[in-house]
Amino acid sequence: MLEKFNQLSFVIGVFFIIVSLILLIGFLTSSALHHNINLYTGIGMIVFGLVMINLKD
Amino acid sequence: MRLYLADYLIIFVYFLFVIAVGFIIKKRIKSSNDFLSSSRSIPLWITSLAFISANLGAQEVLGMVASGAKYGIMTVHFYWVGAIFAMVFLGVFMMPFYYGSKARSVPEYLSMRFDEKTRALNAVTFAVMTVFSSGISLYALAKLLEVILHWNFDLCIWLAAGIVMVYTFLGGLTSAVYNEVLQFFLIVLGLSPLVIVALHDAGGWSNIQANLQPQLTHAWKYMDKAENNPLGVNFMSLIFGLGFVMSFGYWCTDFLVVQRAMIAKNMSAAQRTPIIAAIPKMFMPLIVVLPGVIAIALMQPALLSKGYSIPLDENGGINYTMTLPSMIAHYYPTGLLGVGITALIASFMSGMAGNVTAFNSVFTYDIYQSYFVKNKSDQHYLTVGKLITLFGILFSIATAYLAASFNNINDFLQLVFSFVNGPLFATFLLGMFWKRTTGHGAFWGLVMGTLAAAATHGLTIAEGKGGWISPVYEISSGMGQAFIVAAFSWIANFFSTILVSLVTKPKPDEELRGLVYSLTEKVYAKESRWYMKAGPLGLILLLITILLNIIFF
């Protein structure tokens, strides 16, 4: 697993998954983040992140 | 604009990742080549995205959105007239010489093709320009964060510079390039929602067209005369000044971007790097020009109810530079606001890292190793490269404080850079395609081109700038003046180089093999599939670019 961090695509994928989780968890748990634009962007980023972690450099 | 926990968390995660990239790459750094030129080992998709990203610093992003608001859709000329054609030319015609010569830098190519004095002139001016650019980028970041978030200026300078220092010191060029790719995706994914929401708010493109002056929504229709369009230039000046001289000068000769193609794994990948990069570049106006056009549309009477306006400057005029930050503040809630701010910070830091890594390569290879300490061990040059990285960052910090103390220094430095950059492409064009060009010709051509640029600026005046010799000719926009200055400097360089070359002795043919078109065996990418070849790919991109120009005519 750690070896995968040598791949840039994996690093980028993990980064966007973390950012999307902040947006999505925030959307579900905080009124300040409860905006549709956070939800849609979070979904978009998590899809992108998943694609990236499955790519090979 | 106020940030909350989620926003800070996103910024923190970004900082954590860029530093982590430095630590990951550190394990691979064994030699000076690993540190300064990535040992030509970077995959094509990374070199391509880094190529475009090296130019996607925050000044570019903020500047293009500002130009979109000021000049309208004509700002796309920087992409669809300028960048794409130059990038295709670089990939198809120039990369075989840069890559095939095995030069480690653009100044080193100049030493092989011409002589040491031409290399020294290019290396020293480039090193000075990059380190100052890095400092200006740092200053702009700290100033922006101070204005929009009320963060402490000194803290912003030292935090941003410290993070860039950690990852460039640890991983060198590879680390900078990897972070540029991360930055590219952050900008695209971070700013795309803004474009969608703002466009929807403005009632779509047709409503924008209905509310704006037609000069702001047509790329070519009003280019017949300079006085008919907000750019203040006609189509001839635009095509020659921007499309040929400035764009080719930047994209084909600036080591900061060319370096990204020079670190590709092989010739085929090196040639395709700028061409693959041209694909996202072609559509970048959607992210960095369209928001500016939308912003100015939202300020028209019919859309005032939307409640958005670009902030004013201290003189009461529209502060176009603040267009993007103000749109982010207007449309992004907590959470996405953190993404938007992180995208801005990322682009500033990436711009700085790009300059520092180009600076350390040129300083180590083309100045230190060439003129001061030759024939030392590779470990010696690796250590020097790392120390120069630290020096570059510290000098950037000093420049940032200098810029903070003297308001006009940014404009002055940008002006001097334009004088030096303007004529460069003529030197490379003649050097690569006319074997008779000599080292003396190239050197004096560059000197004459730079002097011509300064003289043209001193004899023309636009928006109160220039005319410091005598304001003989008035130009309606600063951008128009920049195109004309570039055009004159290029012409002066081109003809001076030819004249001096004709009266000086050229290098023998055998010394020019692999460096000049007519003496080089055509070893362009040995790929059998057409879509792996630079030529056909470039041709398709040019056709699409022409089509885009027609659609937005």
Coordinates of C-alpha atoms in Angstrom, one line a residue:
Chain A
M1 CA 0.0 0.0 0.0
L2 CA 2.7 2.5 1.0
E3 CA 4.6 1.8 -2.2
K4 CA 1.6 3.1 -4.1
F5 CA 2.5 6.6 -2.8
N6 CA 5.4 6.5 -5.2
Q7 CA 2.8 6.9 -8.0
L8 CA 1.8 10.5 -8.5
S9 CA -1.7 9.5 -9.8
F10 CA -2.3 7.6 -6.5
V11 CA -1.1 10.6 -4.4
I12 CA -3.4 13.0 -6.3
G13 CA -6.3 10.5 -6.0
V14 CA -5.9 10.2 -2.2
F15 CA -5.7 14.0 -1.9
F16 CA -8.9 14.6 -3.7
I17 CA -10.7 11.8 -1.9
I18 CA -9.7 13.5 1.5
V19 CA -10.9 16.9 0.2
S20 CA -14.1 15.4 -1.0
L21 CA -14.7 13.7 2.3
I22 CA -14.3 17.0 4.1
L23 CA -16.9 18.5 1.8
L24 CA -19.3 15.6 2.0
I25 CA -19.1 15.0 5.8
G26 CA -19.3 18.7 6.3
F27 CA -22.4 18.8 4.1
L28 CA -24.1 16.1 6.2
T29 CA -23.1 17.3 9.6
S30 CA -22.7 21.1 9.5
S31 CA -25.3 23.8 8.5
A32 CA -22.4 26.0 7.4
L33 CA -21.4 23.5 4.8
H34 CA -24.9 22.4 3.9
H35 CA -24.9 23.8 0.3
N36 CA -25.6 21.8 -2.8
I37 CA -22.5 23.1 -4.4
N38 CA -20.4 21.4 -1.7
L39 CA -22.3 18.2 -2.3
Y40 CA -21.9 18.2 -6.1
T41 CA -18.3 19.2 -5.9
G42 CA -17.6 16.6 -3.3
I43 CA -19.2 13.9 -5.4
G44 CA -17.2 15.1 -8.5
M45 CA -14.0 15.0 -6.6
I46 CA -14.5 11.6 -5.1
V47 CA -15.2 10.1 -8.5
F48 CA -12.1 11.8 -9.8
G49 CA -10.0 10.6 -6.9
L50 CA -11.2 7.0 -7.3
V51 CA -10.3 7.1 -11.0
M52 CA -6.8 8.5 -10.2
I53 CA -5.9 6.0 -7.5
N54 CA -6.7 3.2 -10.0
L55 CA -4.5 4.7 -12.7
K56 CA -0.8 3.8 -13.2
D57 CA 1.9 6.4 -13.9
Chain B
M1 CA -14.1 36.9 3.4
R2 CA -13.8 34.6 6.4
L3 CA -12.6 31.0 6.6
Y4 CA -13.9 28.3 8.9
L5 CA -12.5 25.0 10.2
A6 CA -13.3 23.0 7.0
D7 CA -11.6 25.6 4.9
Y8 CA -8.5 25.6 7.0
L9 CA -8.5 21.8 7.0
I10 CA -8.4 21.7 3.2
I11 CA -5.5 24.2 3.1
F12 CA -3.7 22.1 5.8
V13 CA -4.2 18.9 3.8
Y14 CA -2.8 20.5 0.7
F15 CA 0.3 21.7 2.6
L16 CA 0.7 18.2 4.1
F17 CA 0.6 16.6 0.6
V18 CA 3.0 18.9 -1.1
I19 CA 5.6 18.4 1.7
A20 CA 4.9 14.6 1.6
V21 CA 5.6 14.6 -2.2
G22 CA 9.0 16.1 -1.4
F23 CA 9.8 13.3 1.1
I24 CA 8.6 10.6 -1.3
I25 CA 10.8 12.0 -4.1
K26 CA 13.8 12.5 -1.8
K27 CA 14.5 8.7 -1.9
R28 CA 15.1 8.9 -5.7
I29 CA 17.6 11.8 -5.6
K30 CA 21.0 10.2 -6.0
S31 CA 22.8 12.6 -8.4
S32 CA 22.8 16.2 -9.6
N33 CA 20.9 15.0 -12.7
D34 CA 18.2 13.5 -10.6
F35 CA 17.9 16.8 -8.6
L36 CA 18.3 19.3 -11.4
S37 CA 16.9 17.6 -14.5
S38 CA 15.0 14.5 -13.2
S39 CA 17.4 12.3 -15.2
R40 CA 14.9 12.4 -18.1
S41 CA 12.6 9.9 -16.5
I42 CA 9.2 11.5 -16.1
P43 CA 6.2 10.0 -17.8
L44 CA 4.5 11.8 -20.7
W45 CA 1.2 12.7 -18.9
I46 CA 3.2 14.3 -16.1
T47 CA 5.5 16.3 -18.3
S48 CA 2.5 17.5 -20.3
L49 CA 0.5 18.6 -17.4
A50 CA 3.6 20.2 -15.7
F51 CA 4.3 22.0 -19.0
I52 CA 1.0 23.7 -18.9
S53 CA 1.0 24.1 -15.2
A54 CA 4.4 25.8 -15.1
N55 CA 2.6 28.7 -16.9
L56 CA -0.5 28.5 -14.7
G57 CA 0.8 30.5 -11.8
A58 CA -1.6 32.6 -9.9
Q59 CA -0.5 35.8 -11.7
E60 CA -1.5 34.0 -14.9
V61 CA -4.9 32.9 -13.4
L62 CA -5.7 36.2 -11.7
G63 CA -4.4 38.1 -14.7
M64 CA -6.4 36.2 -17.3
V65 CA -9.6 36.5 -15.3
A66 CA -8.9 40.2 -14.9
S67 CA -8.3 40.5 -18.7
G68 CA -11.5 38.6 -19.4
A69 CA -13.3 41.3 -17.4
K70 CA -11.4 44.2 -19.0
Y71 CA -11.1 43.1 -22.6
G72 CA -13.8 40.4 -22.8
I73 CA -13.6 37.3 -24.9
M74 CA -10.6 38.8 -26.9
T75 CA -8.4 37.5 -24.0
V76 CA -8.7 34.1 -25.7
H77 CA -6.2 35.3 -28.2
F78 CA -3.5 34.5 -25.7
Y79 CA -4.6 30.9 -26.1
W80 CA -6.0 30.4 -29.5
V81 CA -3.7 32.8 -31.4
G82 CA -0.7 32.7 -29.1
A83 CA -0.1 29.5 -27.0
I84 CA -1.5 26.7 -29.2
F85 CA 0.4 27.5 -32.4
A86 CA 3.7 28.1 -30.5
M87 CA 3.3 24.9 -28.5
V88 CA 2.7 22.8 -31.7
F89 CA 5.7 24.5 -33.3
L90 CA 7.9 23.7 -30.3
G91 CA 6.8 20.1 -30.3
V92 CA 7.2 19.4 -34.0
F93 CA 10.2 21.5 -35.0
M94 CA 12.2 22.6 -31.9
M95 CA 12.1 19.7 -29.4
P96 CA 14.2 17.5 -31.7
F97 CA 17.1 20.0 -31.2
Y98 CA 16.6 20.7 -27.6
Y99 CA 16.2 17.0 -26.7
G100 CA 18.4 15.5 -29.4
S101 CA 21.4 17.8 -28.5
K102 CA 21.3 16.3 -25.0
A103 CA 21.6 19.8 -23.6
R104 CA 20.5 20.1 -20.0
S105 CA 19.1 23.6 -20.4
V106 CA 18.2 26.1 -23.0
P107 CA 21.4 28.2 -22.3
E108 CA 23.5 25.0 -22.7
Y109 CA 21.9 24.5 -26.2
L110 CA 22.9 28.1 -27.0
S111 CA 26.5 27.3 -26.0
M112 CA 26.5 24.2 -28.3
R113 CA 24.9 26.1 -31.2
F114 CA 26.6 29.4 -30.8
D115 CA 29.3 30.2 -28.2
E116 CA 29.9 30.9 -24.5
K117 CA 29.1 34.6 -24.5
T118 CA 25.6 34.0 -25.9
R119 CA 25.1 31.3 -23.3
A120 CA 26.3 33.5 -20.6
L121 CA 24.1 36.4 -21.6
N122 CA 21.0 34.1 -21.7
A123 CA 21.9 32.2 -18.5
V124 CA 22.5 35.3 -16.4
T125 CA 19.4 37.2 -17.6
F126 CA 17.3 34.1 -17.2
A127 CA 18.6 33.4 -13.7
V128 CA 18.0 37.0 -12.6
M129 CA 14.6 37.0 -14.1
T130 CA 13.4 33.7 -12.6
V131 CA 14.6 34.5 -9.1
F132 CA 12.9 38.0 -9.2
S133 CA 9.7 36.4 -10.7
S134 CA 9.7 34.0 -7.8
G135 CA 9.9 36.8 -5.3
I136 CA 7.2 38.8 -7.1
S137 CA 5.0 35.7 -7.0
L138 CA 5.6 35.4 -3.3
Y139 CA 4.8 39.0 -2.7
A140 CA 1.6 38.8 -4.7
L141 CA 0.5 35.8 -2.7
A142 CA 1.1 37.4 0.7
K143 CA -0.5 40.7 -0.5
L144 CA -3.6 38.9 -1.8
L145 CA -4.0 36.9 1.4
E146 CA -3.5 40.0 3.5
V147 CA -6.2 41.9 1.5
I148 CA -8.9 39.2 1.2
L149 CA -8.3 37.2 4.4
H150 CA -6.5 39.7 6.6
W151 CA -3.7 37.3 7.2
N152 CA -0.4 38.5 8.5
F153 CA 1.8 39.5 5.5
D154 CA 5.1 38.3 7.1
L155 CA 3.5 35.0 8.1
C156 CA 2.3 34.4 4.6
I157 CA 5.7 35.1 3.1
W158 CA 7.6 32.8 5.4
L159 CA 5.0 30.0 5.5
A160 CA 4.7 29.8 1.7
A161 CA 8.4 30.2 1.1
G162 CA 9.2 27.6 3.8
I163 CA 6.9 25.0 2.3
V164 CA 8.2 25.6 -1.2
M165 CA 11.8 25.4 0.2
V166 CA 11.1 22.0 2.0
Y167 CA 9.7 20.2 -1.1
T168 CA 12.1 21.7 -3.7
F169 CA 15.1 21.1 -1.4
L170 CA 14.1 17.5 -0.8
G171 CA 13.0 16.5 -4.2
G172 CA 14.3 19.1 -6.6
L173 CA 12.8 19.4 -10.1
T174 CA 10.8 16.1 -9.9
S175 CA 9.1 17.3 -6.7
A176 CA 8.3 20.7 -8.2
V177 CA 6.9 19.0 -11.3
Y178 CA 4.8 16.5 -9.3
N179 CA 3.3 19.3 -7.3
E180 CA 2.6 21.3 -10.5
V181 CA 0.4 18.4 -11.7
L182 CA -1.5 18.3 -8.3
Q183 CA -1.9 22.1 -8.6
F184 CA -3.3 21.8 -12.2
F185 CA -6.0 19.5 -11.0
L186 CA -6.7 21.6 -8.0
I187 CA -7.2 24.7 -10.2
V188 CA -9.4 22.9 -12.7
L189 CA -11.5 21.1 -10.2
G190 CA -11.5 24.0 -7.7
L191 CA -12.6 26.7 -10.2
S192 CA -14.9 24.7 -12.4
P193 CA -17.9 24.9 -10.0
L194 CA -17.4 28.7 -9.9
V195 CA -17.8 28.9 -13.7
I196 CA -20.9 26.7 -13.7
V197 CA -22.6 28.5 -10.9
A198 CA -21.7 32.0 -12.1
L199 CA -22.7 31.2 -15.7
H200 CA -26.0 29.9 -14.4
D201 CA -26.5 33.0 -12.3
A202 CA -25.9 35.2 -15.3
G203 CA -28.5 33.4 -17.3
G204 CA -26.2 31.5 -19.6
W205 CA -23.9 32.6 -22.5
S206 CA -26.8 34.0 -24.6
N207 CA -27.9 36.3 -21.8
I208 CA -24.3 37.5 -21.3
Q209 CA -24.1 38.3 -25.0
A210 CA -27.4 40.1 -24.8
N211 CA -26.2 42.3 -21.9
L212 CA -22.6 43.1 -22.9
Q213 CA -21.2 45.3 -25.6
P214 CA -20.6 43.2 -28.7
Q215 CA -16.9 44.1 -28.6
L216 CA -16.6 42.0 -25.4
T217 CA -18.2 38.8 -26.8
H218 CA -16.5 38.6 -30.2
A219 CA -12.9 37.5 -30.6
W220 CA -12.3 38.8 -34.1
K221 CA -15.2 40.8 -35.4
Y222 CA -13.9 44.2 -34.1
M223 CA -10.2 43.6 -34.8
D224 CA -10.2 45.4 -38.1
K225 CA -9.1 48.7 -36.5
A226 CA -7.3 49.4 -33.2
E227 CA -9.9 52.0 -32.1
N228 CA -12.8 49.5 -32.5
N229 CA -11.9 47.1 -29.8
P230 CA -10.9 47.3 -26.1
L231 CA -7.4 45.7 -26.7
G232 CA -6.5 48.7 -28.8
V233 CA -4.7 46.7 -31.5
N234 CA -5.7 45.6 -35.0
F235 CA -5.5 42.0 -36.2
M236 CA -2.1 42.5 -37.9
S237 CA -0.4 43.7 -34.6
L238 CA -2.2 41.0 -32.7
I239 CA -1.1 38.2 -35.0
F240 CA 2.5 39.4 -35.3
G241 CA 3.1 40.9 -31.9
L242 CA 1.2 38.4 -29.7
G243 CA 0.7 35.4 -32.0
F244 CA 4.2 35.2 -33.4
V245 CA 6.8 37.2 -31.4
M246 CA 5.5 37.1 -27.8
S247 CA 4.0 33.7 -27.8
F248 CA 6.7 31.9 -29.7
G249 CA 9.3 33.8 -27.7
Y250 CA 7.8 32.5 -24.4
W251 CA 6.6 29.0 -25.2
C252 CA 9.5 28.0 -27.4
T253 CA 12.5 29.6 -25.6
D254 CA 11.7 30.1 -21.9
F255 CA 13.5 27.4 -20.1
L256 CA 10.9 27.3 -17.3
V257 CA 8.4 25.7 -19.6
V258 CA 10.8 24.0 -22.1
Q259 CA 12.5 22.2 -19.1
R260 CA 9.3 20.2 -18.6
A261 CA 9.5 18.7 -22.0
M262 CA 13.3 18.2 -21.7
I263 CA 12.8 15.8 -18.8
A264 CA 10.6 13.4 -20.8
K265 CA 11.7 9.8 -21.1
N266 CA 12.5 9.8 -24.8
M267 CA 12.4 11.9 -28.0
S268 CA 8.8 10.9 -28.9
A269 CA 7.5 11.9 -25.4
A270 CA 9.5 15.1 -25.5
Q271 CA 8.0 16.1 -28.8
R272 CA 4.5 15.2 -27.7
T273 CA 4.8 17.0 -24.3
P274 CA 3.9 20.5 -25.5
I275 CA 1.3 19.0 -28.0
I276 CA -0.5 17.0 -25.4
A277 CA -0.3 20.0 -23.1
A278 CA -2.0 22.1 -25.8
I279 CA -5.2 20.1 -25.4
P280 CA -6.1 21.3 -21.9
K281 CA -4.5 24.7 -22.7
M282 CA -7.0 25.1 -25.6
F283 CA -9.9 24.8 -23.1
M284 CA -8.3 26.7 -20.3
P285 CA -10.2 29.9 -21.3
L286 CA -13.3 28.2 -19.9
I287 CA -11.7 28.3 -16.4
V288 CA -9.7 31.6 -16.6
V289 CA -11.3 33.9 -19.2
L290 CA -15.0 33.1 -19.0
P291 CA -15.2 34.0 -15.2
G292 CA -14.0 37.5 -16.1
V293 CA -16.5 37.9 -18.9
I294 CA -19.3 36.7 -16.6
A295 CA -18.2 39.1 -13.8
I296 CA -18.4 42.1 -16.0
A297 CA -21.8 40.9 -17.3
L298 CA -23.1 40.6 -13.8
M299 CA -22.3 44.3 -13.3
Q300 CA -24.6 45.3 -16.2
P301 CA -27.9 47.0 -15.2
A302 CA -30.1 44.0 -16.1
L303 CA -28.1 41.7 -13.8
L304 CA -27.4 44.1 -10.9
S305 CA -30.0 42.2 -8.8
K306 CA -27.6 39.3 -8.6
G307 CA -25.7 41.4 -6.1
Y308 CA -22.2 40.9 -7.5
S309 CA -19.7 43.6 -8.4
I310 CA -15.9 43.7 -8.8
P311 CA -14.3 45.7 -6.0
L312 CA -13.0 49.2 -6.7
D313 CA -9.4 50.4 -6.3
E314 CA -8.2 53.4 -4.3
N315 CA -9.0 55.7 -7.3
G316 CA -12.5 54.5 -7.6
G317 CA -11.9 52.5 -10.8
I318 CA -12.7 48.8 -11.2
N319 CA -9.9 46.7 -9.6
Y320 CA -9.8 44.0 -12.2
T321 CA -7.2 42.0 -10.4
M322 CA -9.7 41.3 -7.6
T323 CA -12.2 39.8 -10.0
L324 CA -11.5 36.1 -9.3
P325 CA -11.1 36.5 -5.5
S326 CA -14.3 38.5 -5.3
M327 CA -16.2 35.9 -7.3
I328 CA -14.9 33.1 -5.1
A329 CA -16.0 35.1 -2.0
H330 CA -19.4 35.7 -3.6
Y331 CA -20.3 32.2 -4.8
Y332 CA -18.4 29.8 -2.7
P333 CA -19.7 28.7 0.8
T334 CA -17.5 27.4 3.5
G335 CA -15.9 24.2 2.3
L336 CA -15.6 25.0 -1.3
L337 CA -14.2 28.4 -0.3
G338 CA -11.3 26.5 1.2
V339 CA -10.9 24.6 -2.1
G340 CA -10.9 27.9 -4.0
I341 CA -8.4 29.6 -1.7
T342 CA -6.2 26.5 -1.7
A343 CA -6.2 26.6 -5.5
L344 CA -5.0 30.2 -5.4
I345 CA -2.3 29.4 -2.9
A346 CA -1.3 26.3 -4.8
S347 CA -0.9 28.3 -8.0
F348 CA 1.3 30.9 -6.3
M349 CA 3.5 28.3 -4.6
S350 CA 3.8 26.3 -7.8
G351 CA 4.8 29.3 -9.8
M352 CA 7.4 30.1 -7.2
A353 CA 8.7 26.5 -7.2
G354 CA 8.9 26.4 -11.0
N355 CA 11.0 29.5 -11.0
V356 CA 13.3 28.3 -8.3
T357 CA 13.9 24.9 -9.9
A358 CA 14.6 26.5 -13.3
F359 CA 16.9 29.0 -11.6
N360 CA 18.9 26.3 -9.7
S361 CA 19.4 24.3 -13.0
V362 CA 20.6 27.3 -15.0
F363 CA 22.8 28.6 -12.1
T364 CA 24.4 25.2 -11.4
Y365 CA 24.9 24.0 -15.0
D366 CA 25.3 27.2 -17.0
I367 CA 27.0 29.6 -14.5
Y368 CA 28.7 27.7 -11.7
Q369 CA 29.8 24.6 -13.5
S370 CA 30.6 26.4 -16.8
Y371 CA 32.5 29.5 -15.5
F372 CA 33.5 29.0 -11.8
V373 CA 34.1 25.4 -10.7
K374 CA 34.6 22.8 -13.4
N375 CA 35.4 19.1 -13.3
K376 CA 34.3 18.4 -9.7
S377 CA 32.4 15.3 -8.6
D378 CA 28.7 14.9 -9.3
Q379 CA 28.1 14.9 -5.6
H380 CA 29.7 18.4 -5.5
Y381 CA 27.2 19.7 -8.0
L382 CA 24.3 18.0 -6.3
T383 CA 25.3 19.8 -3.1
V384 CA 25.7 23.1 -5.0
G385 CA 22.3 22.6 -6.6
K386 CA 20.6 22.1 -3.2
L387 CA 22.4 25.2 -1.7
I388 CA 21.4 27.3 -4.7
T389 CA 17.8 26.2 -4.1
L390 CA 18.0 27.6 -0.6
F391 CA 19.7 30.7 -1.9
G392 CA 17.0 31.1 -4.6
I393 CA 14.2 30.9 -1.9
L394 CA 16.0 33.4 0.4
F395 CA 16.5 35.8 -2.5
S396 CA 12.8 35.4 -3.4
I397 CA 11.9 36.4 0.1
A398 CA 14.2 39.4 -0.1
T399 CA 12.6 40.4 -3.5
A400 CA 9.1 40.0 -2.0
Y401 CA 10.0 42.5 0.8
L402 CA 11.6 44.8 -1.8
A403 CA 8.4 44.7 -3.8
A404 CA 6.4 45.5 -0.7
S405 CA 8.6 48.6 0.0
F406 CA 8.7 49.9 -3.6
N407 CA 5.3 49.8 -5.3
N408 CA 6.7 50.4 -8.8
I409 CA 9.4 47.7 -8.7
N410 CA 6.9 45.0 -10.0
D411 CA 6.1 47.0 -13.1
F412 CA 9.7 47.9 -13.6
L413 CA 10.9 44.3 -13.4
Q414 CA 8.1 43.1 -15.7
L415 CA 9.1 45.8 -18.2
V416 CA 12.8 44.8 -18.1
F417 CA 11.9 41.1 -18.5
S418 CA 9.8 42.0 -21.6
F419 CA 12.8 43.8 -23.1
V420 CA 15.0 40.8 -22.6
N421 CA 12.4 38.1 -23.7
G422 CA 11.0 40.0 -26.7
P423 CA 13.8 39.3 -29.1
L424 CA 14.8 35.8 -28.0
F425 CA 12.7 33.8 -30.5
A426 CA 14.5 35.4 -33.5
T427 CA 17.8 34.1 -32.1
F428 CA 16.5 30.5 -31.8
L429 CA 14.6 30.6 -35.1
L430 CA 17.7 31.7 -37.0
G431 CA 20.0 29.4 -35.0
M432 CA 17.9 26.3 -35.6
F433 CA 17.0 26.9 -39.2
W434 CA 19.8 28.9 -40.8
K435 CA 23.2 27.3 -40.4
R436 CA 25.0 30.5 -41.4
T437 CA 24.0 32.2 -38.1
T438 CA 27.1 32.8 -36.0
G439 CA 27.7 33.3 -32.3
H440 CA 28.6 36.9 -32.8
G441 CA 25.4 37.4 -34.8
A442 CA 23.3 35.8 -32.1
F443 CA 24.9 37.8 -29.3
W444 CA 24.7 41.2 -30.9
G445 CA 21.2 40.4 -32.2
L446 CA 20.1 39.8 -28.6
V447 CA 21.7 43.0 -27.5
M448 CA 20.2 45.1 -30.4
G449 CA 16.8 43.5 -29.9
T450 CA 16.8 44.4 -26.2
L451 CA 17.9 48.0 -27.0
A452 CA 15.2 48.2 -29.6
A453 CA 12.6 47.1 -27.1
A454 CA 13.7 49.7 -24.6
A455 CA 13.8 52.4 -27.3
T456 CA 10.3 51.5 -28.6
H457 CA 8.9 51.7 -25.1
G458 CA 10.6 55.0 -24.5
L459 CA 9.1 56.5 -27.7
T460 CA 5.6 55.2 -27.3
I461 CA 3.1 56.0 -24.5
A462 CA 0.0 54.0 -23.5
E463 CA -2.2 54.5 -20.4
G464 CA 0.4 56.9 -19.0
K465 CA 3.2 54.4 -19.3
G466 CA 6.3 54.5 -21.5
G467 CA 7.4 57.6 -23.4
W468 CA 10.4 58.1 -21.1
I469 CA 12.6 59.2 -24.1
S470 CA 9.9 61.2 -25.8
P471 CA 6.2 60.3 -26.2
V472 CA 6.3 60.4 -30.0
Y473 CA 3.5 57.9 -30.6
E474 CA 0.4 57.2 -28.5
I475 CA -1.2 53.7 -28.2
S476 CA -4.6 53.2 -26.7
S477 CA -3.8 50.2 -24.5
G478 CA -0.9 49.0 -22.5
M479 CA -1.4 45.6 -24.0
G480 CA -1.2 47.0 -27.5
Q481 CA 2.1 48.8 -26.5
A482 CA 3.5 45.5 -25.3
F483 CA 2.7 43.8 -28.7
I484 CA 4.4 46.6 -30.6
V485 CA 7.5 46.7 -28.3
A486 CA 7.9 42.9 -28.8
A487 CA 7.4 43.2 -32.6
F488 CA 10.1 45.9 -32.9
S489 CA 12.6 44.1 -30.7
W490 CA 12.1 40.9 -32.7
I491 CA 12.6 42.7 -36.0
A492 CA 15.8 44.4 -34.7
N493 CA 17.2 41.1 -33.4
F494 CA 16.3 39.3 -36.6
F495 CA 18.0 41.7 -39.0
S496 CA 21.0 42.5 -36.7
T497 CA 21.7 38.7 -36.3
I498 CA 21.6 38.3 -40.1
L499 CA 23.9 41.3 -40.7
V500 CA 26.5 40.4 -38.1
S501 CA 26.4 36.7 -39.1
L502 CA 27.1 37.6 -42.8
V503 CA 30.3 39.4 -41.8
T504 CA 31.5 36.9 -39.2
K505 CA 32.8 33.3 -39.6
P506 CA 30.3 30.5 -39.1
K507 CA 31.0 27.2 -37.3
P508 CA 32.0 24.3 -39.6
D509 CA 29.1 22.0 -40.6
E510 CA 30.4 19.1 -38.5
E511 CA 30.0 21.1 -35.3
L512 CA 26.4 21.9 -36.1
R513 CA 25.0 18.4 -36.7
G514 CA 22.1 17.8 -34.5
L515 CA 21.7 21.5 -33.7
V516 CA 20.6 22.9 -37.1
Y517 CA 17.6 21.7 -39.2
S518 CA 19.4 21.4 -42.5
L519 CA 22.3 19.4 -41.0
T520 CA 20.3 17.1 -38.8
E521 CA 19.1 13.6 -39.8
K522 CA 15.3 13.6 -39.3
V523 CA 14.9 11.3 -36.4
Y524 CA 11.5 12.5 -35.4
A525 CA 9.5 10.1 -33.3
K526 CA 9.8 6.6 -34.7
E527 CA 6.2 5.8 -33.9
S528 CA 4.2 3.8 -36.4
R529 CA 0.8 4.9 -35.1
W530 CA -0.3 8.3 -36.3
Y531 CA -1.7 9.4 -33.0
M532 CA 1.7 8.8 -31.4
K533 CA 3.3 11.3 -33.8
A534 CA 3.8 15.0 -33.0
G535 CA 3.0 16.1 -36.6
P536 CA -0.5 14.7 -37.1
L537 CA -1.5 15.4 -33.5
G538 CA -0.3 19.0 -33.9
L539 CA -2.2 19.4 -37.2
I540 CA -5.4 18.2 -35.6
L541 CA -5.0 20.7 -32.7
L542 CA -4.4 23.5 -35.1
L543 CA -7.6 22.7 -37.0
I544 CA -9.6 22.6 -33.7
T545 CA -8.0 25.9 -32.7
I546 CA -9.0 27.5 -36.0
L547 CA -12.5 26.1 -35.5
L548 CA -12.8 27.7 -32.0
N549 CA -11.7 31.0 -33.5
I550 CA -14.4 30.8 -36.1
I551 CA -17.1 29.8 -33.5
F552 CA -16.2 32.8 -31.3
F553 CA -15.5 35.1 -34.3

